[in-house]
Amino acid sequence: TTSTQLGKSELYVNPIGLGANAVGGHNLYPNLDEEAGKEVIRTAIQNGVNLIDTAFIYGPRRSEELIGQVIKELGARNQVVIATKGAHDENNNYAPNNSPSFLKQQVEDSLNRLQTDYIDLYYIHFPDENTPKDEAVGALKELKDQGKIRSIGVSNFSMEQLKQANKDGYVDVLQSEYNLLNREVEREILPYTAANQITFIPYFPLVSGLLGGKYTKDTRFDDFRKDNPEFQGERYLHNLEKVEQIRKIADHKGVEVAHLVLAWYLTRDSVDALIPGAKRPEQVLNNLKTLEVKLNEAEIAEIGHIFS
Ligand code: NAP
């Protein structure tokens, strides 16, 4: 099976991971079924999807707890690369806090909820305003030296924050928004991550399902998506038109829109792994078909052009 290295770390993952914010993420999606979420995790692990992406804030707490339960039940700890994140301070309206003492406590709490004694990839979820980013990462480096985490990530960091965070070369992964509708990171961030052996993991790769090829002008959304401008009015219709152009290429190749889109990201420098979200086990299996999509240079250019 294909496997890809996370930054400079000793970790190798299936490039198709799992975004687990719909596993126990009751604060993000109303009416989530926890059993379905646990089944999503089981399906992932049993089918070679080993990078599982969660965070303290998904639930809050519940996503990590459910993932911990399933990994324990399956006895699968050494098959899974657990990625989790912290920074939201619940005693301060969930504002980001990157101070070394706060991050160290967050890691301890995540270890407990996940029922494990190490976290494979620990991210600072959001930058705060005050902590120098090399000091924040320095705290994670100490935890890495103690064996509590195995690699270091940052998320939602600007170019300047990333450079400061990586001053000593300790950052393995950057996770930020990147998709065909938001290509801002192509300007400075991706060249930097590529040059510094940092893995870039895009979130919202399918723009919360918009690029998945299933929605129509009549689809209605009852969760956070109804507040996203990409899902509103003319802009939504325009996005659907672009998806139809993608569908022509997908049909021609005999693949699905979602897989074509996901495969395109993996052609970008330093985008080594993806974490599409899934609410149902079938979606986990379905997204694995991305690995079968081979794009030639003309197709890569054409997809980029449709969304330029
Ligand atoms: P996404 O991957 O862009 O969209 C996921 C949604 O797309 C699914 O919930 C599903 O929605 C639909 N989908 C999944 N597979 C599909 C397929 N094969 N065909 C068609 N539609 C498909 O966005 P996301 O789930 O919001 O983000 C991915 C992950 O990124 C999250 O789980 C989370 O782990 C991470 N994330 C991180 C941050 C951060 O600050 N670091 C922020 C946001 C997200 P329906 O079933 O409703 O159609």
mmCIF file of N, CA and C in Angstrom, residues 121-231:
data_model
loop_
_atom_site.group_PDB
_atom_site.id
_atom_site.type_symbol
_atom_site.label_atom_id
_atom_site.label_comp_id
_atom_site.label_asym_id
_atom_site.label_seq_id
_atom_site.Cartn_x
_atom_site.Cartn_y
_atom_site.Cartn_z
ATOM 1 N N LEU A 121 0.522 12.784 16.356
ATOM 2 C CA LEU A 121 0.702 14.128 15.795
ATOM 3 C C LEU A 121 -0.127 15.099 16.622
ATOM 4 N N TYR A 122 0.547 16.044 17.270
ATOM 5 C CA TYR A 122 -0.185 17.030 18.076
ATOM 6 C C TYR A 122 -0.036 18.412 17.454
ATOM 7 N N TYR A 123 -1.177 19.036 17.205
ATOM 8 C CA TYR A 123 -1.190 20.357 16.576
ATOM 9 C C TYR A 123 -1.584 21.448 17.569
ATOM 10 N N ILE A 124 -0.987 22.603 17.417
ATOM 11 C CA ILE A 124 -1.546 23.829 17.994
ATOM 12 C C ILE A 124 -2.677 24.233 17.053
ATOM 13 N N HIS A 125 -3.912 24.203 17.554
ATOM 14 C CA HIS A 125 -5.075 24.284 16.657
ATOM 15 C C HIS A 125 -5.223 25.669 16.015
ATOM 16 N N PHE A 126 -5.045 26.705 16.827
ATOM 17 C CA PHE A 126 -5.123 28.080 16.318
ATOM 18 C C PHE A 126 -4.036 28.905 16.985
ATOM 19 N N PRO A 127 -3.486 29.899 16.284
ATOM 20 C CA PRO A 127 -2.509 30.786 16.911
ATOM 21 C C PRO A 127 -3.191 31.719 17.910
ATOM 22 N N ASP A 128 -2.516 32.018 19.023
ATOM 23 C CA ASP A 128 -2.990 33.114 19.878
ATOM 24 C C ASP A 128 -2.228 34.371 19.478
ATOM 25 N N GLU A 129 -2.527 35.473 20.153
ATOM 26 C CA GLU A 129 -1.880 36.727 19.756
ATOM 27 C C GLU A 129 -0.527 36.923 20.416
ATOM 28 N N ASN A 130 -0.373 36.388 21.638
ATOM 29 C CA ASN A 130 0.764 36.821 22.445
ATOM 30 C C ASN A 130 1.960 35.882 22.498
ATOM 31 N N THR A 131 1.733 34.588 22.393
ATOM 32 C CA THR A 131 2.860 33.674 22.607
ATOM 33 C C THR A 131 3.758 33.634 21.375
ATOM 34 N N PRO A 132 5.065 33.884 21.559
ATOM 35 C CA PRO A 132 5.987 33.686 20.426
ATOM 36 C C PRO A 132 5.866 32.236 19.950
ATOM 37 N N LYS A 133 5.741 32.045 18.645
ATOM 38 C CA LYS A 133 5.394 30.707 18.150
ATOM 39 C C LYS A 133 6.523 29.684 18.327
ATOM 40 N N ASP A 134 7.773 30.167 18.382
ATOM 41 C CA ASP A 134 8.855 29.203 18.638
ATOM 42 C C ASP A 134 8.816 28.722 20.092
ATOM 43 N N GLU A 135 8.307 29.551 21.003
ATOM 44 C CA GLU A 135 8.147 29.089 22.396
ATOM 45 C C GLU A 135 7.020 28.070 22.506
ATOM 46 N N ALA A 136 5.939 28.319 21.780
ATOM 47 C CA ALA A 136 4.809 27.375 21.796
ATOM 48 C C ALA A 136 5.265 26.016 21.256
ATOM 49 N N VAL A 137 5.955 26.050 20.117
ATOM 50 C CA VAL A 137 6.451 24.809 19.533
ATOM 51 C C VAL A 137 7.519 24.185 20.435
ATOM 52 N N GLY A 138 8.288 25.027 21.130
ATOM 53 C CA GLY A 138 9.288 24.522 22.076
ATOM 54 C C GLY A 138 8.650 23.642 23.147
ATOM 55 N N ALA A 139 7.453 24.016 23.583
ATOM 56 C CA ALA A 139 6.743 23.196 24.582
ATOM 57 C C ALA A 139 6.411 21.828 23.989
ATOM 58 N N LEU A 140 5.988 21.828 22.716
ATOM 59 C CA LEU A 140 5.674 20.542 22.084
ATOM 60 C C LEU A 140 6.941 19.710 21.863
ATOM 61 N N LYS A 141 8.052 20.400 21.582
ATOM 62 C CA LYS A 141 9.321 19.664 21.413
ATOM 63 C C LYS A 141 9.703 18.960 22.719
ATOM 64 N N GLU A 142 9.481 19.623 23.844
ATOM 65 C CA GLU A 142 9.745 18.960 25.135
ATOM 66 C C GLU A 142 8.887 17.712 25.293
ATOM 67 N N LEU A 143 7.607 17.834 24.929
ATOM 68 C CA LEU A 143 6.702 16.681 25.039
ATOM 69 C C LEU A 143 7.127 15.560 24.092
ATOM 70 N N LYS A 144 7.659 15.968 22.941
ATOM 71 C CA LYS A 144 8.148 14.966 21.985
ATOM 72 C C LYS A 144 9.363 14.234 22.577
ATOM 73 N N ASP A 145 10.264 14.994 23.195
ATOM 74 C CA ASP A 145 11.438 14.372 23.801
ATOM 75 C C ASP A 145 11.043 13.424 24.933
ATOM 76 N N GLN A 146 9.906 13.726 25.588
ATOM 77 C CA GLN A 146 9.414 12.843 26.662
ATOM 78 C C GLN A 146 8.613 11.667 26.122
ATOM 79 N N GLY A 147 8.388 11.631 24.818
ATOM 80 C CA GLY A 147 7.637 10.522 24.223
ATOM 81 C C GLY A 147 6.131 10.667 24.300
ATOM 82 N N LYS A 148 5.650 11.818 24.740
ATOM 83 C CA LYS A 148 4.191 11.983 24.850
ATOM 84 C C LYS A 148 3.541 12.306 23.507
ATOM 85 N N ILE A 149 4.308 12.948 22.641
ATOM 86 C CA ILE A 149 3.830 13.134 21.269
ATOM 87 C C ILE A 149 4.966 12.694 20.337
ATOM 88 N N ARG A 150 4.618 12.351 19.103
ATOM 89 C CA ARG A 150 5.652 11.836 18.190
ATOM 90 C C ARG A 150 5.954 12.779 17.042
ATOM 91 N N SER A 151 5.095 13.757 16.826
ATOM 92 C CA SER A 151 5.410 14.764 15.813
ATOM 93 C C SER A 151 4.614 16.024 16.113
ATOM 94 N N ILE A 152 5.040 17.121 15.464
ATOM 95 C CA ILE A 152 4.542 18.447 15.840
ATOM 96 C C ILE A 152 3.845 19.107 14.662
ATOM 97 N N GLY A 153 2.620 19.592 14.930
ATOM 98 C CA GLY A 153 1.879 20.305 13.893
ATOM 99 C C GLY A 153 1.395 21.657 14.371
ATOM 100 N N VAL A 154 1.118 22.516 13.411
ATOM 101 C CA VAL A 154 0.443 23.783 13.694
ATOM 102 C C VAL A 154 -0.688 23.914 12.687
ATOM 103 N N SER A 155 -1.694 24.684 13.051
ATOM 104 C CA SER A 155 -2.875 24.781 12.199
ATOM 105 C C SER A 155 -3.364 26.218 12.168
ATOM 106 N N ASN A 156 -3.807 26.643 11.008
ATOM 107 C CA ASN A 156 -4.337 28.005 10.843
ATOM 108 C C ASN A 156 -3.298 29.082 11.124
ATOM 109 N N PHE A 157 -2.020 28.767 10.931
ATOM 110 C CA PHE A 157 -0.950 29.744 11.130
ATOM 111 C C PHE A 157 -0.716 30.524 9.827
ATOM 112 N N SER A 158 -0.455 31.819 9.963
ATOM 113 C CA SER A 158 -0.079 32.638 8.813
ATOM 114 C C SER A 158 1.352 32.297 8.410
ATOM 115 N N MET A 159 1.782 32.855 7.274
ATOM 116 C CA MET A 159 3.164 32.650 6.831
ATOM 117 C C MET A 159 4.158 33.075 7.914
ATOM 118 N N GLU A 160 3.934 34.270 8.489
ATOM 119 C CA GLU A 160 4.862 34.773 9.514
ATOM 120 C C GLU A 160 4.867 33.880 10.743
ATOM 121 N N GLN A 161 3.691 33.471 11.170
ATOM 122 C CA GLN A 161 3.598 32.598 12.349
ATOM 123 C C GLN A 161 4.261 31.253 12.091
ATOM 124 N N LEU A 162 4.090 30.739 10.883
ATOM 125 C CA LEU A 162 4.711 29.451 10.547
ATOM 126 C C LEU A 162 6.231 29.559 10.576
ATOM 127 N N LYS A 163 6.752 30.642 10.010
ATOM 128 C CA LYS A 163 8.215 30.817 9.999
ATOM 129 C C LYS A 163 8.762 30.885 11.414
ATOM 130 N N GLN A 164 8.056 31.620 12.278
ATOM 131 C CA GLN A 164 8.502 31.722 13.672
ATOM 132 C C GLN A 164 8.379 30.366 14.369
ATOM 133 N N ALA A 165 7.271 29.665 14.105
ATOM 134 C CA ALA A 165 7.052 28.352 14.714
ATOM 135 C C ALA A 165 8.151 27.375 14.316
ATOM 136 N N ASN A 166 8.630 27.517 13.078
ATOM 137 C CA ASN A 166 9.601 26.562 12.536
ATOM 138 C C ASN A 166 11.030 27.077 12.626
ATOM 139 N N LYS A 167 11.259 28.054 13.490
ATOM 140 C CA LYS A 167 12.591 28.662 13.608
ATOM 141 C C LYS A 167 13.670 27.622 13.847
ATOM 142 N N ASP A 168 13.364 26.613 14.673
ATOM 143 C CA ASP A 168 14.343 25.571 14.969
ATOM 144 C C ASP A 168 14.136 24.310 14.124
ATOM 145 N N GLY A 169 13.229 24.411 13.136
ATOM 146 C CA GLY A 169 13.015 23.274 12.232
ATOM 147 C C GLY A 169 12.188 22.146 12.827
ATOM 148 N N TYR A 170 11.378 22.428 13.864
ATOM 149 C CA TYR A 170 10.656 21.350 14.561
ATOM 150 C C TYR A 170 9.269 21.038 13.993
ATOM 151 N N VAL A 171 8.776 21.870 13.082
ATOM 152 C CA VAL A 171 7.393 21.658 12.619
ATOM 153 C C VAL A 171 7.351 20.582 11.529
ATOM 154 N N ASP A 172 6.509 19.572 11.746
ATOM 155 C CA ASP A 172 6.345 18.496 10.762
ATOM 156 C C ASP A 172 5.168 18.729 9.835
ATOM 157 N N VAL A 173 4.093 19.313 10.363
ATOM 158 C CA VAL A 173 2.857 19.412 9.576
ATOM 159 C C VAL A 173 2.203 20.770 9.785
ATOM 160 N N LEU A 174 1.720 21.338 8.691
ATOM 161 C CA LEU A 174 0.824 22.499 8.762
ATOM 162 C C LEU A 174 -0.535 22.048 8.239
ATOM 163 N N GLN A 175 -1.575 22.337 8.997
ATOM 164 C CA GLN A 175 -2.932 22.051 8.517
ATOM 165 C C GLN A 175 -3.687 23.369 8.417
ATOM 166 N N SER A 176 -4.117 23.707 7.209
ATOM 167 C CA SER A 176 -4.880 24.935 7.019
ATOM 168 C C SER A 176 -5.901 24.713 5.921
ATOM 169 N N GLU A 177 -6.806 25.681 5.786
ATOM 170 C CA GLU A 177 -7.808 25.527 4.741
ATOM 171 C C GLU A 177 -7.155 25.622 3.365
ATOM 172 N N TYR A 178 -7.506 24.695 2.512
ATOM 173 C CA TYR A 178 -7.072 24.744 1.119
ATOM 174 C C TYR A 178 -8.024 23.893 0.304
ATOM 175 N N ASN A 179 -8.562 24.483 -0.690
ATOM 176 C CA ASN A 179 -9.410 23.740 -1.615
ATOM 177 C C ASN A 179 -9.492 24.540 -2.906
ATOM 178 N N LEU A 180 -10.149 23.988 -3.895
ATOM 179 C CA LEU A 180 -10.173 24.640 -5.209
ATOM 180 C C LEU A 180 -10.881 25.989 -5.183
ATOM 181 N N LEU A 181 -11.689 26.252 -4.162
ATOM 182 C CA LEU A 181 -12.325 27.571 -4.054
ATOM 183 C C LEU A 181 -11.493 28.560 -3.242
ATOM 184 N N ASN A 182 -10.535 28.065 -2.492
ATOM 185 C CA ASN A 182 -9.679 28.940 -1.680
ATOM 186 C C ASN A 182 -8.226 28.487 -1.835
ATOM 187 N N ARG A 183 -7.523 29.163 -2.754
ATOM 188 C CA ARG A 183 -6.180 28.713 -3.124
ATOM 189 C C ARG A 183 -5.093 29.650 -2.606
ATOM 190 N N GLU A 184 -5.442 30.454 -1.631
ATOM 191 C CA GLU A 184 -4.519 31.427 -1.056
ATOM 192 C C GLU A 184 -3.148 30.815 -0.691
ATOM 193 N N VAL A 185 -3.144 29.628 -0.101
ATOM 194 C CA VAL A 185 -1.869 29.042 0.360
ATOM 195 C C VAL A 185 -0.894 28.743 -0.776
ATOM 196 N N GLU A 186 -1.393 28.717 -2.007
ATOM 197 C CA GLU A 186 -0.485 28.429 -3.132
ATOM 198 C C GLU A 186 0.561 29.534 -3.313
ATOM 199 N N ARG A 187 0.232 30.733 -2.828
ATOM 200 C CA ARG A 187 1.087 31.885 -3.072
ATOM 201 C C ARG A 187 2.426 31.783 -2.319
ATOM 202 N N GLU A 188 2.368 31.651 -1.001
ATOM 203 C CA GLU A 188 3.605 31.644 -0.196
ATOM 204 C C GLU A 188 3.772 30.388 0.648
ATOM 205 N N ILE A 189 2.646 29.892 1.170
ATOM 206 C CA ILE A 189 2.724 28.828 2.179
ATOM 207 C C ILE A 189 3.208 27.507 1.571
ATOM 208 N N LEU A 190 2.596 27.078 0.471
ATOM 209 C CA LEU A 190 3.005 25.784 -0.096
ATOM 210 C C LEU A 190 4.468 25.794 -0.561
ATOM 211 N N PRO A 191 4.946 26.892 -1.177
ATOM 212 C CA PRO A 191 6.380 26.905 -1.507
ATOM 213 C C PRO A 191 7.257 26.766 -0.244
ATOM 214 N N TYR A 192 6.826 27.380 0.851
ATOM 215 C CA TYR A 192 7.611 27.285 2.091
ATOM 216 C C TYR A 192 7.583 25.864 2.664
ATOM 217 N N THR A 193 6.394 25.268 2.734
ATOM 218 C CA THR A 193 6.320 23.917 3.308
ATOM 219 C C THR A 193 7.111 22.938 2.441
ATOM 220 N N ALA A 194 7.018 23.108 1.118
ATOM 221 C CA ALA A 194 7.748 22.206 0.223
ATOM 222 C C ALA A 194 9.253 22.342 0.433
ATOM 223 N N ALA A 195 9.715 23.570 0.617
ATOM 224 C CA ALA A 195 11.158 23.803 0.766
ATOM 225 C C ALA A 195 11.678 23.365 2.129
ATOM 226 N N ASN A 196 10.783 23.209 3.112
ATOM 227 C CA ASN A 196 11.218 22.924 4.480
ATOM 228 C C ASN A 196 10.781 21.552 4.988
ATOM 229 N N GLN A 197 10.428 20.673 4.067
ATOM 230 C CA GLN A 197 10.003 19.308 4.428
ATOM 231 C C GLN A 197 8.929 19.299 5.504
ATOM 232 N N ILE A 198 7.929 20.155 5.287
ATOM 233 C CA ILE A 198 6.741 20.177 6.143
ATOM 234 C C ILE A 198 5.588 19.635 5.307
ATOM 235 N N THR A 199 4.869 18.688 5.857
ATOM 236 C CA THR A 199 3.680 18.185 5.167
ATOM 237 C C THR A 199 2.551 19.192 5.314
ATOM 238 N N PHE A 200 1.879 19.489 4.216
ATOM 239 C CA PHE A 200 0.706 20.371 4.281
ATOM 240 C C PHE A 200 -0.546 19.506 4.154
ATOM 241 N N ILE A 201 -1.410 19.575 5.161
ATOM 242 C CA ILE A 201 -2.673 18.832 5.115
ATOM 243 C C ILE A 201 -3.809 19.833 4.996
ATOM 244 N N PRO A 202 -4.511 19.817 3.851
ATOM 245 C CA PRO A 202 -5.589 20.788 3.657
ATOM 246 C C PRO A 202 -6.849 20.386 4.421
ATOM 247 N N TYR A 203 -7.498 21.357 5.053
ATOM 248 C CA TYR A 203 -8.834 21.033 5.565
ATOM 249 C C TYR A 203 -9.884 21.685 4.684
ATOM 250 N N PHE A 204 -11.110 21.186 4.833
ATOM 251 C CA PHE A 204 -12.210 21.526 3.905
ATOM 252 C C PHE A 204 -11.844 21.198 2.455
ATOM 253 N N PRO A 205 -11.195 20.043 2.198
ATOM 254 C CA PRO A 205 -10.801 19.734 0.816
ATOM 255 C C PRO A 205 -12.005 19.690 -0.132
ATOM 256 N N LEU A 206 -13.144 19.247 0.406
ATOM 257 C CA LEU A 206 -14.350 19.202 -0.438
ATOM 258 C C LEU A 206 -15.260 20.399 -0.163
ATOM 259 N N VAL A 207 -14.713 21.424 0.491
ATOM 260 C CA VAL A 207 -15.526 22.593 0.884
ATOM 261 C C VAL A 207 -16.825 22.107 1.555
ATOM 262 N N SER A 208 -16.614 21.322 2.609
ATOM 263 C CA SER A 208 -17.734 20.765 3.385
ATOM 264 C C SER A 208 -18.743 20.035 2.498
ATOM 265 N N GLY A 209 -18.269 19.383 1.459
ATOM 266 C CA GLY A 209 -19.134 18.585 0.591
ATOM 267 C C GLY A 209 -19.490 19.272 -0.719
ATOM 268 N N LEU A 210 -19.294 20.579 -0.801
ATOM 269 C CA LEU A 210 -19.686 21.333 -2.006
ATOM 270 C C LEU A 210 -19.004 20.814 -3.270
ATOM 271 N N LEU A 211 -17.738 20.383 -3.145
ATOM 272 C CA LEU A 211 -17.020 19.855 -4.307
ATOM 273 C C LEU A 211 -17.178 18.341 -4.437
ATOM 274 N N GLY A 212 -18.089 17.773 -3.673
ATOM 275 C CA GLY A 212 -18.286 16.324 -3.699
ATOM 276 C C GLY A 212 -19.161 15.853 -4.838
ATOM 277 N N GLY A 213 -19.828 16.793 -5.509
ATOM 278 C CA GLY A 213 -20.612 16.429 -6.687
ATOM 279 C C GLY A 213 -22.015 15.922 -6.403
ATOM 280 N N LYS A 214 -22.460 16.025 -5.131
ATOM 281 C CA LYS A 214 -23.786 15.473 -4.815
ATOM 282 C C LYS A 214 -24.864 16.537 -4.662
ATOM 283 N N TYR A 215 -24.479 17.780 -4.462
ATOM 284 C CA TYR A 215 -25.474 18.805 -4.146
ATOM 285 C C TYR A 215 -26.043 19.426 -5.416
ATOM 286 N N THR A 216 -27.289 19.899 -5.316
ATOM 287 C CA THR A 216 -27.945 20.584 -6.429
ATOM 288 C C THR A 216 -28.433 21.943 -5.931
ATOM 289 N N LYS A 217 -29.030 22.723 -6.842
ATOM 290 C CA LYS A 217 -29.507 24.052 -6.439
ATOM 291 C C LYS A 217 -30.602 23.950 -5.385
ATOM 292 N N ASP A 218 -31.223 22.776 -5.255
ATOM 293 C CA ASP A 218 -32.305 22.618 -4.284
ATOM 294 C C ASP A 218 -31.848 22.049 -2.938
ATOM 295 N N THR A 219 -30.571 21.685 -2.834
ATOM 296 C CA THR A 219 -30.105 21.125 -1.573
ATOM 297 C C THR A 219 -30.167 22.194 -0.473
ATOM 298 N N ARG A 220 -30.694 21.826 0.691
ATOM 299 C CA ARG A 220 -30.767 22.767 1.816
ATOM 300 C C ARG A 220 -29.883 22.275 2.951
ATOM 301 N N PHE A 221 -29.259 23.232 3.659
ATOM 302 C CA PHE A 221 -28.313 22.885 4.711
ATOM 303 C C PHE A 221 -28.806 23.422 6.051
ATOM 304 N N ASP A 222 -28.750 22.570 7.085
ATOM 305 C CA ASP A 222 -29.276 22.998 8.387
ATOM 306 C C ASP A 222 -28.153 23.149 9.418
ATOM 307 N N ASP A 223 -26.894 23.023 8.964
ATOM 308 C CA ASP A 223 -25.795 23.144 9.919
ATOM 309 C C ASP A 223 -24.968 24.397 9.589
ATOM 310 N N PHE A 224 -23.711 24.432 10.031
ATOM 311 C CA PHE A 224 -22.869 25.629 9.846
ATOM 312 C C PHE A 224 -22.724 26.032 8.376
ATOM 313 N N ARG A 225 -23.033 25.118 7.469
ATOM 314 C CA ARG A 225 -22.862 25.437 6.058
ATOM 315 C C ARG A 225 -23.798 26.542 5.575
ATOM 316 N N LYS A 226 -24.974 26.659 6.224
ATOM 317 C CA LYS A 226 -25.902 27.698 5.757
ATOM 318 C C LYS A 226 -25.327 29.104 5.966
ATOM 319 N N ASP A 227 -24.324 29.233 6.824
ATOM 320 C CA ASP A 227 -23.688 30.537 7.051
ATOM 321 C C ASP A 227 -22.457 30.767 6.175
ATOM 322 N N ASN A 228 -22.069 29.763 5.394
ATOM 323 C CA ASN A 228 -20.881 29.883 4.551
ATOM 324 C C ASN A 228 -21.273 30.547 3.231
ATOM 325 N N PRO A 229 -20.631 31.693 2.880
ATOM 326 C CA PRO A 229 -20.988 32.409 1.649
ATOM 327 C C PRO A 229 -20.922 31.536 0.392
ATOM 328 N N GLU A 230 -20.043 30.516 0.404
ATOM 329 C CA GLU A 230 -19.942 29.643 -0.771
ATOM 330 C C GLU A 230 -21.235 28.864 -1.009
ATOM 331 N N PHE A 231 -22.073 28.777 0.020
ATOM 332 C CA PHE A 231 -23.319 28.011 -0.081
ATOM 333 C C PHE A 231 -24.534 28.921 -0.303
#
